[in-house]
PDB file of C-alpha atoms in Angstrom:
ATOM      1  CA  UNK A  25       0.628  22.614   0.996  1.00 76.00           C
ATOM      2  CA  UNK A  26      -2.105  25.660   2.419  1.00 87.00           C
ATOM      3  CA  UNK A  27      -3.560  26.431   5.287  1.00 85.00           C
ATOM      4  CA  UNK A  28      -7.204  23.965   4.024  1.00 83.00           C
ATOM      5  CA  UNK A  29      -4.968  21.231   2.451  1.00 84.00           C
ATOM      6  CA  UNK A  30      -2.101  18.779   3.757  1.00 84.00           C
ATOM      7  CA  UNK A  31       0.232  16.213   1.370  1.00 85.00           C
ATOM      8  CA  UNK A  32       1.116  12.779   3.259  1.00 83.00           C
ATOM      9  CA  UNK A  33       3.615  10.598   1.867  1.00 86.00           C
ATOM     10  CA  UNK A  34       3.657   7.048   2.540  1.00 82.00           C
ATOM     11  CA  UNK A  35       6.430   5.099   2.508  1.00 84.00           C
ATOM     12  CA  UNK A  36       5.938   1.217   2.422  1.00 79.00           C
ATOM     13  CA  UNK A  37       9.145  -1.169   3.890  1.00 82.00           C
ATOM     14  CA  UNK A  38       8.114  -5.306   3.541  1.00 78.00           C
ATOM     15  CA  UNK A  39       9.829  -8.527   4.297  1.00 80.00           C
ATOM     16  CA  UNK A  40       9.976 -10.475   0.388  1.00 74.00           C
ATOM     17  CA  UNK A  41       9.725 -13.397   2.744  1.00 77.00           C
ATOM     18  CA  UNK A  42       6.841 -12.425   4.620  1.00 77.00           C
ATOM     19  CA  UNK A  43       5.171 -11.906   1.505  1.00 72.00           C
ATOM     20  CA  UNK A  44       5.767 -14.819  -0.384  1.00 71.00           C
ATOM     21  CA  UNK A  45       4.235 -16.926   2.369  1.00 75.00           C
ATOM     22  CA  UNK A  46       1.265 -14.211   2.499  1.00 73.00           C
ATOM     23  CA  UNK A  47       0.681 -14.607  -1.300  1.00 69.00           C
ATOM     24  CA  UNK A  48       2.627 -17.745  -2.283  1.00 68.00           C
ATOM     25  CA  UNK A  49       4.424 -19.456  -4.596  1.00 64.00           C
ATOM     26  CA  UNK A  50       7.685 -17.830  -6.249  1.00 63.00           C
ATOM     27  CA  UNK A  51       7.813 -14.291  -6.750  1.00 59.00           C
ATOM     28  CA  UNK A  52       5.454 -13.259 -10.569  1.00 60.00           C
ATOM     29  CA  UNK A  53       3.722  -9.924 -11.268  1.00 59.00           C
ATOM     30  CA  UNK A  54       0.365 -11.364 -10.089  1.00 67.00           C
ATOM     31  CA  UNK A  55       2.379 -10.970  -6.229  1.00 70.00           C
ATOM     32  CA  UNK A  56       2.819  -7.806  -7.135  1.00 73.00           C
ATOM     33  CA  UNK A  57      -0.018  -6.430  -8.782  1.00 77.00           C
ATOM     34  CA  UNK A  58      -2.381  -7.602  -5.255  1.00 78.00           C
ATOM     35  CA  UNK A  59       0.183  -6.452  -2.998  1.00 78.00           C
ATOM     36  CA  UNK A  60       0.132  -3.272  -5.404  1.00 81.00           C
ATOM     37  CA  UNK A  61      -4.403  -2.800  -4.930  1.00 86.00           C
ATOM     38  CA  UNK A  62      -3.595  -4.183  -1.524  1.00 86.00           C
ATOM     39  CA  UNK A  63      -1.591  -0.889  -0.733  1.00 86.00           C
ATOM     40  CA  UNK A  64      -4.226   0.967  -2.912  1.00 89.00           C
ATOM     41  CA  UNK A  65      -6.962   0.138  -0.963  1.00 93.00           C
ATOM     42  CA  UNK A  66      -5.379   0.643   2.542  1.00 91.00           C
ATOM     43  CA  UNK A  67      -4.552   3.884   1.183  1.00 89.00           C
ATOM     44  CA  UNK A  68      -7.834   4.696   0.520  1.00 92.00           C
ATOM     45  CA  UNK A  69      -9.451   3.957   3.955  1.00 94.00           C
ATOM     46  CA  UNK A  70      -7.082   5.734   5.395  1.00 89.00           C
ATOM     47  CA  UNK A  71      -7.870   8.581   3.204  1.00 88.00           C
ATOM     48  CA  UNK A  72     -11.448   8.918   4.136  1.00 91.00           C
ATOM     49  CA  UNK A  73     -10.786   8.269   7.463  1.00 91.00           C
ATOM     50  CA  UNK A  74      -8.929  11.634   7.589  1.00 86.00           C
ATOM     51  CA  UNK A  75     -10.686  13.298   5.340  1.00 84.00           C
ATOM     52  CA  UNK A  76     -13.854  12.919   8.061  1.00 86.00           C
TER      53      UNK A  76
END
């Protein structure tokens, strides 16, 4: 972006069978919410590490 800022783009691929195995049950909105929250939390931790 400029000398003091960097943009990071993340692409996430996942195996639906592994998600079902981890979160259990059929595909439902609760699973997608849990996955989205996990990804957001992980990206926030990554951001903290990069910004140090």
